[in-house]
Coordinates of C-alpha atoms and ligand atoms in Angstrom, one line a residue:
X87 CA 69.1 96.4 -50.5
X88 CA 69.1 94.7 -53.8
X89 CA 65.3 94.2 -53.5
X90 CA 64.9 97.9 -53.9
X91 CA 67.4 98.3 -56.7
X92 CA 65.9 99.0 -60.1
X93 CA 67.5 96.2 -61.9
X94 CA 67.7 96.9 -65.7
X95 CA 65.3 94.6 -67.4
X96 CA 66.8 91.2 -68.1
X97 CA 70.4 91.9 -68.4
X98 CA 72.2 88.9 -69.9
X99 CA 75.0 87.2 -68.1
X100 CA 77.2 84.5 -69.8
X101 CA 78.2 81.9 -67.2
X102 CA 81.1 79.6 -68.3
X103 CA 81.6 76.0 -67.1
X104 CA 83.8 74.5 -69.8
X105 CA 85.0 71.3 -68.2
X106 CA 82.0 70.3 -66.1
X107 CA 78.4 70.2 -67.2
X108 CA 76.2 71.5 -64.3
X109 CA 73.8 68.7 -65.0
X110 CA 76.5 66.0 -64.5
X111 CA 76.3 63.4 -61.7
X112 CA 77.1 65.0 -58.4
X113 CA 79.7 63.2 -56.4
X114 CA 81.7 61.9 -59.4
X115 CA 85.3 62.8 -60.1
X116 CA 84.9 66.3 -61.5
X117 CA 81.3 67.2 -60.6
X118 CA 80.4 68.4 -57.2
X119 CA 80.0 71.7 -55.4
X120 CA 80.8 73.8 -58.4
X121 CA 77.9 72.4 -60.4
X122 CA 75.5 72.8 -57.5
X123 CA 76.7 76.5 -57.2
X124 CA 76.2 77.1 -60.9
X125 CA 72.7 75.6 -61.0
X126 CA 71.4 77.3 -57.8
X127 CA 73.0 80.7 -58.4
X128 CA 71.8 80.8 -62.0
X129 CA 68.2 80.1 -61.0
X130 CA 68.3 82.7 -58.2
X131 CA 70.0 85.4 -60.4
X132 CA 67.2 84.8 -63.0
X133 CA 64.6 85.4 -60.3
X134 CA 66.3 88.8 -59.7
X135 CA 65.7 89.7 -63.3
X136 CA 68.8 88.5 -65.2
X137 CA 68.9 86.2 -68.2
X138 CA 71.5 83.5 -67.7
X139 CA 73.1 81.5 -70.4
X140 CA 75.5 78.8 -69.1
X141 CA 78.0 77.5 -71.6
X142 CA 79.6 74.1 -71.2
X143 CA 81.4 71.8 -73.7
X144 CA 79.4 69.3 -75.7
X145 CA 80.1 66.0 -73.8
X146 CA 77.7 63.6 -75.3
X147 CA 77.3 63.1 -79.1
X148 CA 73.5 62.7 -78.8
X149 CA 72.9 65.2 -76.0
X150 CA 70.5 68.1 -76.5
X151 CA 72.4 71.3 -77.4
X152 CA 70.2 73.8 -75.5
X153 CA 68.4 72.9 -72.3
X154 CA 66.1 75.3 -70.4
X155 CA 67.1 74.7 -66.8
X156 CA 64.8 77.0 -65.0
X157 CA 62.9 80.2 -65.9
X158 CA 65.4 82.6 -67.4
X159 CA 68.3 80.0 -67.4
X160 CA 69.6 78.2 -70.5
X161 CA 72.3 75.5 -70.5
X162 CA 74.1 75.6 -73.9
X163 CA 76.5 72.8 -75.0
X164 CA 79.2 73.9 -77.5
X165 CA 81.9 72.0 -79.2
X166 CA 85.3 72.0 -77.5
X167 CA 87.6 69.0 -78.0
X168 CA 86.4 65.4 -78.2
X169 CA 82.7 64.8 -77.5
X170 CA 82.8 62.1 -74.8
X171 CA 82.1 62.0 -71.0
X172 CA 85.4 61.1 -69.5
X173 CA 88.0 63.6 -70.2
X174 CA 91.1 64.7 -68.4
X175 CA 90.4 68.4 -67.7
X176 CA 93.9 69.5 -68.8
X177 CA 93.2 68.0 -72.3
X178 CA 90.7 70.9 -72.7
X179 CA 93.4 73.5 -72.5
X180 CA 94.3 73.5 -76.2
X181 CA 90.5 74.0 -77.0
X182 CA 89.9 77.1 -75.0
X183 CA 90.2 79.4 -78.0
X184 CA 87.7 77.2 -80.0
X185 CA 85.3 77.2 -77.0
X186 CA 85.5 81.0 -76.8
X187 CA 84.9 81.3 -80.5
X188 CA 81.9 78.9 -80.3
X189 CA 80.4 81.1 -77.5
X190 CA 80.9 84.2 -79.6
X191 CA 79.4 82.5 -82.7
X192 CA 76.4 81.5 -80.6
X193 CA 76.0 85.1 -79.4
X194 CA 76.1 86.5 -82.9
X195 CA 73.6 83.9 -84.2
X196 CA 71.2 84.7 -81.4
X197 CA 71.8 88.4 -81.8
X198 CA 72.2 88.9 -78.0
X199 CA 74.6 91.0 -75.9
X200 CA 76.1 89.8 -72.6
X201 CA 76.8 92.5 -70.0
X202 CA 79.0 90.4 -67.8
X203 CA 80.9 87.1 -67.8
X204 CA 80.9 84.8 -64.8
X205 CA 83.4 82.0 -65.2
X206 CA 84.0 78.9 -63.1
X207 CA 87.4 77.2 -62.6
X208 CA 90.5 78.4 -64.3
X209 CA 89.9 76.8 -67.7
X210 CA 86.6 78.8 -68.0
X211 CA 88.4 81.7 -66.5
X212 CA 90.9 81.6 -69.4
X213 CA 87.9 81.5 -71.9
X214 CA 86.3 84.4 -70.0
X215 CA 89.5 86.3 -70.4
X216 CA 89.3 86.1 -74.2
X217 CA 85.6 86.9 -74.4
X218 CA 85.9 89.8 -71.9
X219 CA 88.5 91.6 -74.0
X220 CA 86.6 90.9 -77.2
X221 CA 83.3 92.0 -75.9
X222 CA 84.6 94.7 -73.6
X223 CA 82.5 93.5 -70.7
X224 CA 83.6 92.8 -67.1
X225 CA 84.7 89.4 -66.1
X226 CA 84.1 87.8 -62.7
X227 CA 85.7 84.5 -61.9
X228 CA 85.3 81.9 -59.3
X229 CA 88.2 79.4 -59.1
X230 CA 86.6 77.0 -56.7
X231 CA 89.9 75.4 -55.7
X232 CA 93.5 76.6 -56.0
X233 CA 96.4 74.6 -57.3
X234 CA 98.9 76.5 -55.1
X235 CA 97.0 75.5 -52.0
X236 CA 96.7 71.8 -53.1
X237 CA 100.4 71.7 -53.9
X238 CA 101.3 73.2 -50.5
X239 CA 99.3 70.5 -48.8
X240 CA 101.0 67.8 -50.9
X241 CA 98.0 65.4 -50.6
X242 CA 97.2 63.4 -53.8
X243 CA 98.6 64.2 -57.2
X244 CA 100.5 67.5 -57.6
X245 CA 98.8 70.1 -59.8
X246 CA 100.8 70.9 -62.9
X247 CA 102.6 74.2 -63.7
X248 CA 100.1 74.8 -66.6
X249 CA 97.2 75.2 -64.1
X250 CA 99.3 77.3 -61.7
X251 CA 100.2 79.7 -64.5
X252 CA 96.7 79.6 -65.9
X253 CA 95.2 80.5 -62.5
X254 CA 97.8 83.3 -62.1
X255 CA 96.8 84.8 -65.4
X256 CA 93.1 84.6 -64.7
X257 CA 93.6 86.2 -61.3
X258 CA 95.6 89.0 -62.8
X259 CA 93.3 89.7 -65.8
X260 CA 89.8 89.3 -64.3
X261 CA 87.9 92.3 -63.0
X262 CA 86.6 90.5 -59.9
X263 CA 87.4 87.3 -58.1
X264 CA 84.5 85.8 -56.1
X265 CA 85.5 83.5 -53.2
X266 CA 83.3 82.0 -50.5
X267 CA 85.6 82.3 -47.5
X268 CA 88.0 84.9 -46.1
X269 CA 90.6 82.1 -45.9
X270 CA 90.4 81.6 -49.7
X271 CA 90.8 85.4 -50.2
X272 CA 94.0 85.3 -48.1
X273 CA 95.3 82.4 -50.2
X274 CA 94.7 84.3 -53.4
X275 CA 96.5 87.4 -52.1
X276 CA 99.4 85.5 -50.4
X277 CA 100.0 82.8 -53.0
X278 CA 99.1 84.6 -56.3
X279 CA 99.8 88.2 -55.4
X280 CA 96.2 89.4 -56.1
X281 CA 95.0 92.8 -55.0
X282 CA 92.7 92.2 -52.1
X283 CA 90.2 94.9 -53.2
X284 CA 89.4 92.9 -56.3
X285 CA 88.3 89.9 -54.3
X286 CA 84.7 89.7 -53.0
X287 CA 83.9 87.2 -50.2
X288 CA 80.3 85.8 -50.6
X289 CA 79.6 82.6 -48.6
X290 CA 77.8 79.8 -50.3
X291 CA 74.2 78.8 -49.7
X292 CA 72.0 75.8 -49.3
X293 CA 68.7 74.8 -50.8
X294 CA 66.5 74.9 -47.7
X295 CA 63.5 73.7 -49.6
X296 CA 65.3 70.4 -50.2
X297 CA 67.6 70.1 -47.2
X298 CA 65.5 70.3 -44.1
X299 CA 64.6 68.1 -41.0
X300 CA 62.0 65.5 -41.9
X301 CA 59.5 64.3 -39.3
X302 CA 59.9 60.7 -40.4
X303 CA 62.3 58.8 -42.6
X304 CA 61.8 55.1 -43.0
X305 CA 65.3 53.9 -42.0
X306 CA 64.8 50.4 -43.5
X307 CA 64.3 51.9 -47.0
X308 CA 67.9 53.1 -46.7
X309 CA 69.4 49.8 -45.5
X310 CA 69.8 51.0 -41.9
X311 CA 69.7 48.5 -39.0
X312 CA 67.5 49.3 -36.0
X313 CA 69.3 51.2 -33.2
X314 CA 72.4 51.5 -35.3
X315 CA 74.2 54.8 -35.2
X316 CA 75.1 56.2 -38.5
X317 CA 78.2 58.2 -39.6
X318 CA 78.1 59.7 -43.0
X319 CA 80.7 60.9 -45.5
X320 CA 79.3 62.6 -48.6
X321 CA 81.4 63.9 -51.5
X322 CA 83.7 63.3 -54.3
X323 CA 86.1 60.5 -53.4
X324 CA 89.6 61.8 -53.5
X325 CA 92.5 61.9 -51.1
X326 CA 92.2 65.7 -50.5
X327 CA 88.8 65.1 -49.0
X328 CA 90.3 62.8 -46.4
X329 CA 88.2 59.6 -46.6
X330 CA 91.4 57.7 -45.7
X331 CA 91.8 59.8 -42.5
X332 CA 88.2 59.0 -41.7
X333 CA 88.8 55.3 -42.0
X334 CA 91.8 55.5 -39.7
X335 CA 89.7 57.3 -37.1
X336 CA 86.9 54.7 -37.5
X337 CA 89.4 52.0 -36.8
X338 CA 90.3 53.6 -33.5
X339 CA 86.6 53.9 -32.6
X340 CA 86.1 50.3 -33.5
X341 CA 88.9 49.2 -31.2
X342 CA 87.7 51.4 -28.4
X343 CA 84.0 50.4 -28.3
X344 CA 83.7 47.2 -30.4
X345 CA 81.3 45.6 -27.9
X346 CA 78.8 48.4 -27.2
X347 CA 79.1 50.3 -30.4
X348 CA 76.4 49.6 -33.0
X349 CA 77.5 52.0 -35.6
X350 CA 78.1 52.0 -39.3
X351 CA 79.7 54.5 -41.8
X352 CA 78.4 55.2 -45.3
X353 CA 80.9 56.6 -47.7
X354 CA 78.6 58.3 -50.3
X355 CA 79.9 59.5 -53.6
X356 CA 82.3 58.2 -56.3
X357 CA 81.0 56.5 -59.4
X358 CA 82.9 54.9 -62.2
X359 CA 85.5 57.6 -62.5
X360 CA 86.5 57.0 -58.8
X361 CA 86.7 53.2 -59.0
X362 CA 90.4 53.1 -58.3
X363 CA 90.1 55.4 -55.3
X364 CA 87.2 53.4 -53.9
X365 CA 89.1 50.1 -54.3
X366 CA 92.0 51.7 -52.4
X367 CA 89.7 52.7 -49.6
X368 CA 88.0 49.3 -49.5
X369 CA 91.4 47.7 -49.1
X370 CA 92.3 50.1 -46.3
X371 CA 89.0 49.3 -44.5
X372 CA 89.8 45.5 -44.9
X373 CA 93.4 46.0 -43.7
X374 CA 92.1 47.9 -40.7
X375 CA 89.5 45.2 -40.1
X376 CA 86.6 47.5 -40.2
X377 CA 85.1 46.6 -43.5
X378 CA 82.0 45.1 -41.8
X379 CA 81.2 48.6 -40.6
X380 CA 81.7 50.5 -43.9
X381 CA 79.5 50.7 -47.0
X382 CA 80.2 52.4 -50.3
X383 CA 76.7 53.0 -51.8
X384 CA 78.1 55.1 -54.7
X385 CA 76.6 58.4 -55.7
X386 CA 73.2 59.3 -54.3
X387 CA 71.1 62.1 -55.9
X388 CA 70.5 65.2 -53.7
X389 CA 66.7 64.5 -53.6
X390 CA 67.6 61.2 -51.7
X391 CA 70.6 62.6 -49.8
X392 CA 68.3 64.6 -47.6
X393 CA 67.0 61.3 -46.2
X394 CA 70.5 60.1 -45.4
X395 CA 71.3 63.4 -43.6
X396 CA 68.1 63.0 -41.7
X397 CA 69.0 59.4 -40.7
X398 CA 72.6 60.1 -39.8
X399 CA 73.8 60.9 -36.3
X400 CA 76.8 62.9 -37.7
X401 CA 78.3 63.9 -41.0
X402 CA 82.1 63.6 -41.0
X403 CA 84.0 66.2 -43.1
X404 CA 87.6 65.0 -42.8
X405 CA 89.0 67.2 -45.6
X406 CA 92.5 68.6 -45.9
X407 CA 91.1 71.4 -48.1
X408 CA 87.6 72.7 -49.0
X409 CA 87.0 76.0 -50.8
X410 CA 83.7 76.0 -48.9
X411 CA 82.3 72.5 -48.1
X412 CA 78.6 72.4 -49.2
X413 CA 77.9 69.0 -47.8
X414 CA 78.4 70.4 -44.3
X415 CA 75.8 73.1 -44.9
X416 CA 73.3 70.6 -46.4
X417 CA 73.7 68.3 -43.4
X418 CA 73.2 71.1 -40.9
X419 CA 70.2 72.4 -42.9
X420 CA 68.8 68.9 -42.6
X421 CA 69.4 68.9 -38.8
X422 CA 72.4 66.6 -38.9
X423 CA 75.4 67.6 -36.7
X424 CA 78.8 67.9 -38.5
X425 CA 82.3 67.0 -37.3
X426 CA 84.8 68.6 -39.5
X427 CA 88.4 69.6 -39.9
X428 CA 89.1 73.3 -39.9
X429 CA 88.4 73.8 -43.6
X430 CA 86.3 76.2 -45.7
X431 CA 84.2 78.4 -43.5
X432 CA 83.0 75.6 -41.2
X433 CA 84.4 77.1 -38.0
X434 CA 82.1 80.1 -38.5
X435 CA 79.1 77.8 -39.3
X436 CA 79.3 75.0 -36.9
X437 CA 78.3 75.8 -33.3
X438 CA 80.5 73.7 -31.0
X439 CA 78.6 70.9 -29.1
X440 CA 75.3 72.2 -30.5
X441 CA 75.6 71.5 -34.2
X442 CA 78.9 69.6 -34.3
X443 CA 82.6 70.3 -33.8
X444 CA 85.5 71.6 -35.8
X445 CA 88.8 69.9 -34.9
X446 CA 91.9 72.0 -35.1
X447 CA 94.1 69.2 -36.5
X448 CA 94.0 66.6 -39.2
X449 CA 94.7 64.0 -36.6
X450 CA 92.9 60.6 -36.5
X451 CA 92.7 60.6 -32.7
X452 CA 91.1 64.0 -32.6
X453 CA 88.6 63.1 -35.3
X454 CA 87.8 59.8 -33.6
X455 CA 87.2 61.5 -30.3
X456 CA 84.9 64.1 -31.8
X457 CA 82.9 61.5 -33.8
X458 CA 82.6 59.3 -30.7
X459 CA 81.2 62.2 -28.8
X460 CA 78.3 62.5 -31.2
X461 CA 77.5 58.8 -31.6
X462 CA 77.5 58.3 -27.8
X463 CA 75.0 61.0 -27.3
X464 CA 71.2 60.4 -27.4
X465 CA 70.1 60.8 -31.0
X466 CA 68.7 64.3 -31.7
X467 CA 65.0 64.5 -31.8
X468 CA 63.0 66.4 -34.4
X469 CA 62.9 69.7 -32.5
X470 CA 66.6 69.5 -31.7
X471 CA 67.2 68.9 -35.4
X472 CA 65.0 71.8 -36.3
X473 CA 67.2 74.0 -34.0
X474 CA 70.4 72.8 -35.8
X475 CA 68.7 73.6 -39.1
X476 CA 67.7 77.0 -38.0
X477 CA 71.3 77.8 -37.2
X478 CA 72.1 78.0 -40.9
X479 CA 68.8 79.4 -42.2
X480 CA 70.3 82.7 -43.3
X481 CA 72.6 80.9 -45.8
X482 CA 70.1 80.6 -48.6
X483 CA 71.0 80.7 -52.3
X484 CA 68.7 83.7 -52.8
X485 CA 70.7 85.7 -50.3
X486 CA 73.9 84.6 -52.0
X487 CA 72.5 85.7 -55.4
X488 CA 71.5 89.1 -54.0
X489 CA 75.0 89.7 -52.7
X490 CA 76.5 88.6 -56.0
X491 CA 74.1 90.8 -58.0
X492 CA 75.3 93.8 -56.0
X493 CA 78.9 93.0 -57.0
X494 CA 77.9 92.5 -60.6
X495 CA 75.9 95.7 -60.8
X496 CA 78.9 97.7 -59.5
X497 CA 81.1 96.0 -62.1
X498 CA 78.7 96.8 -64.9
X499 CA 78.3 100.4 -63.7
X500 CA 82.1 100.9 -63.6
X501 CA 82.4 99.9 -67.2
X502 CA 79.8 102.4 -68.3
X503 CA 81.3 105.1 -66.2
X504 CA 84.7 104.4 -67.7
X505 CA 83.4 104.4 -71.3
Ligands
LIG685 N1 76.7 65.2 -53.9 C1 75.6 64.5 -54.3 N2 75.6 63.1 -54.3 C2 76.7 62.4 -53.9 C3 77.9 63.1 -53.5 C4 77.8 64.5 -53.5 O1 74.6 65.1 -54.7 O2 76.7 61.2 -54.0 C5 76.7 66.7 -53.9 C6 76.5 67.2 -52.5 O3 75.1 67.2 -52.2 C7 77.1 68.6 -52.6 C8 78.2 68.4 -53.7 O4 77.9 67.2 -54.4 O5 76.2 69.6 -53.0 C9 79.6 68.4 -53.2 O6 79.9 69.7 -52.8 P1 81.1 70.1 -51.8 O7 81.2 71.6 -51.7 O8 80.9 69.4 -50.5 O9 82.4 69.5 -52.4 P2 83.1 69.8 -53.8 O10 82.6 68.8 -54.8 O11 82.9 71.2 -54.2 O12 84.6 69.5 -53.5

């Protein structure tokens, strides 16, 4: 057990998150599960005795350069490309070398040594590649989503060759690839030709101090109408996450039980960068004649999301692809059942009929049937919600960090043994 491991005093780890600041607004175009992962895992690794420096690009001209996120965790903004908020991720590609140099300059100035690099998404992976060969330290990478999988699905805009090639290089050059599901491991082996023994599967976690069943939530504070059943969608608003499929299913439900059904759906997430996509969904809802039942409240901070999960009868996860699907875990931890497509690791997490359902297809009829099942049931009471919550209580971020630390320790030891 890692608890009994003599961890060397405050080993330093450089975490790289070039394109997305972990403090960004969750639920907007490029900020979601990856930022949550980085924040939570950095805090937990620091509790285990590591010092964590997270490097991201300077995105605001007046923003603070170094922020102490939690004990032992610093967030460091360094120059890479233009300093503004909205940036197409691919525009950062030519700045990778500059970013790597800026990280190295920072290291020299601070007179510190990093024992391991943990990079996130392929752009950071490419930066990690440069730093790992300069510093002669091991490099673990987490790609979060894969271009090859996205392109195979053919939903939304195709991912460019630049990303495919970049991912392939990172997969080949890194020492370890961390994924959160067996499915993603298979994808990396099958689609990128990676050796399976360099991939570690470590499921994601949930902040159980925040996401938990609440005895009482004042529904009116959240715009709910008495006795109305509530269906939630939470996440970045993009075609791959299937909000359009959800609307098609809701239209079927509307037709089937217009008279008796008092239900509403909140599509949470989005923000300015997703304006076009939200307008498209709004039009779809209008065309389907269900706009009276649908609200788009925009992004909601996690501290408030827990109230929504507690109010909702069911969370819909209609995605075509998820590398994990954190929102499902957050809902379950809050005692809210989840109806999901068979994505991420959800089939191993959701207990059929008890904490939700996983549908085998991406079919609007199947999704409508499963959602209807949950909103026609008596709402779960507090103790039933607690039982749902307990079904995921082993998936804490501290457990994830312990598993990750074991992988990191073995990587660091391998380097010393080889030297
Ligand atoms: N999220 C949020 N507010 C929103 C929408 C999303 O805080 O309005 C958070 C949500 O709590 C979750 C993350 O964004 O932690 C989305 O992660 P997920 O793994 O579901 O999707 P990803 O963004 O990785 O595709």
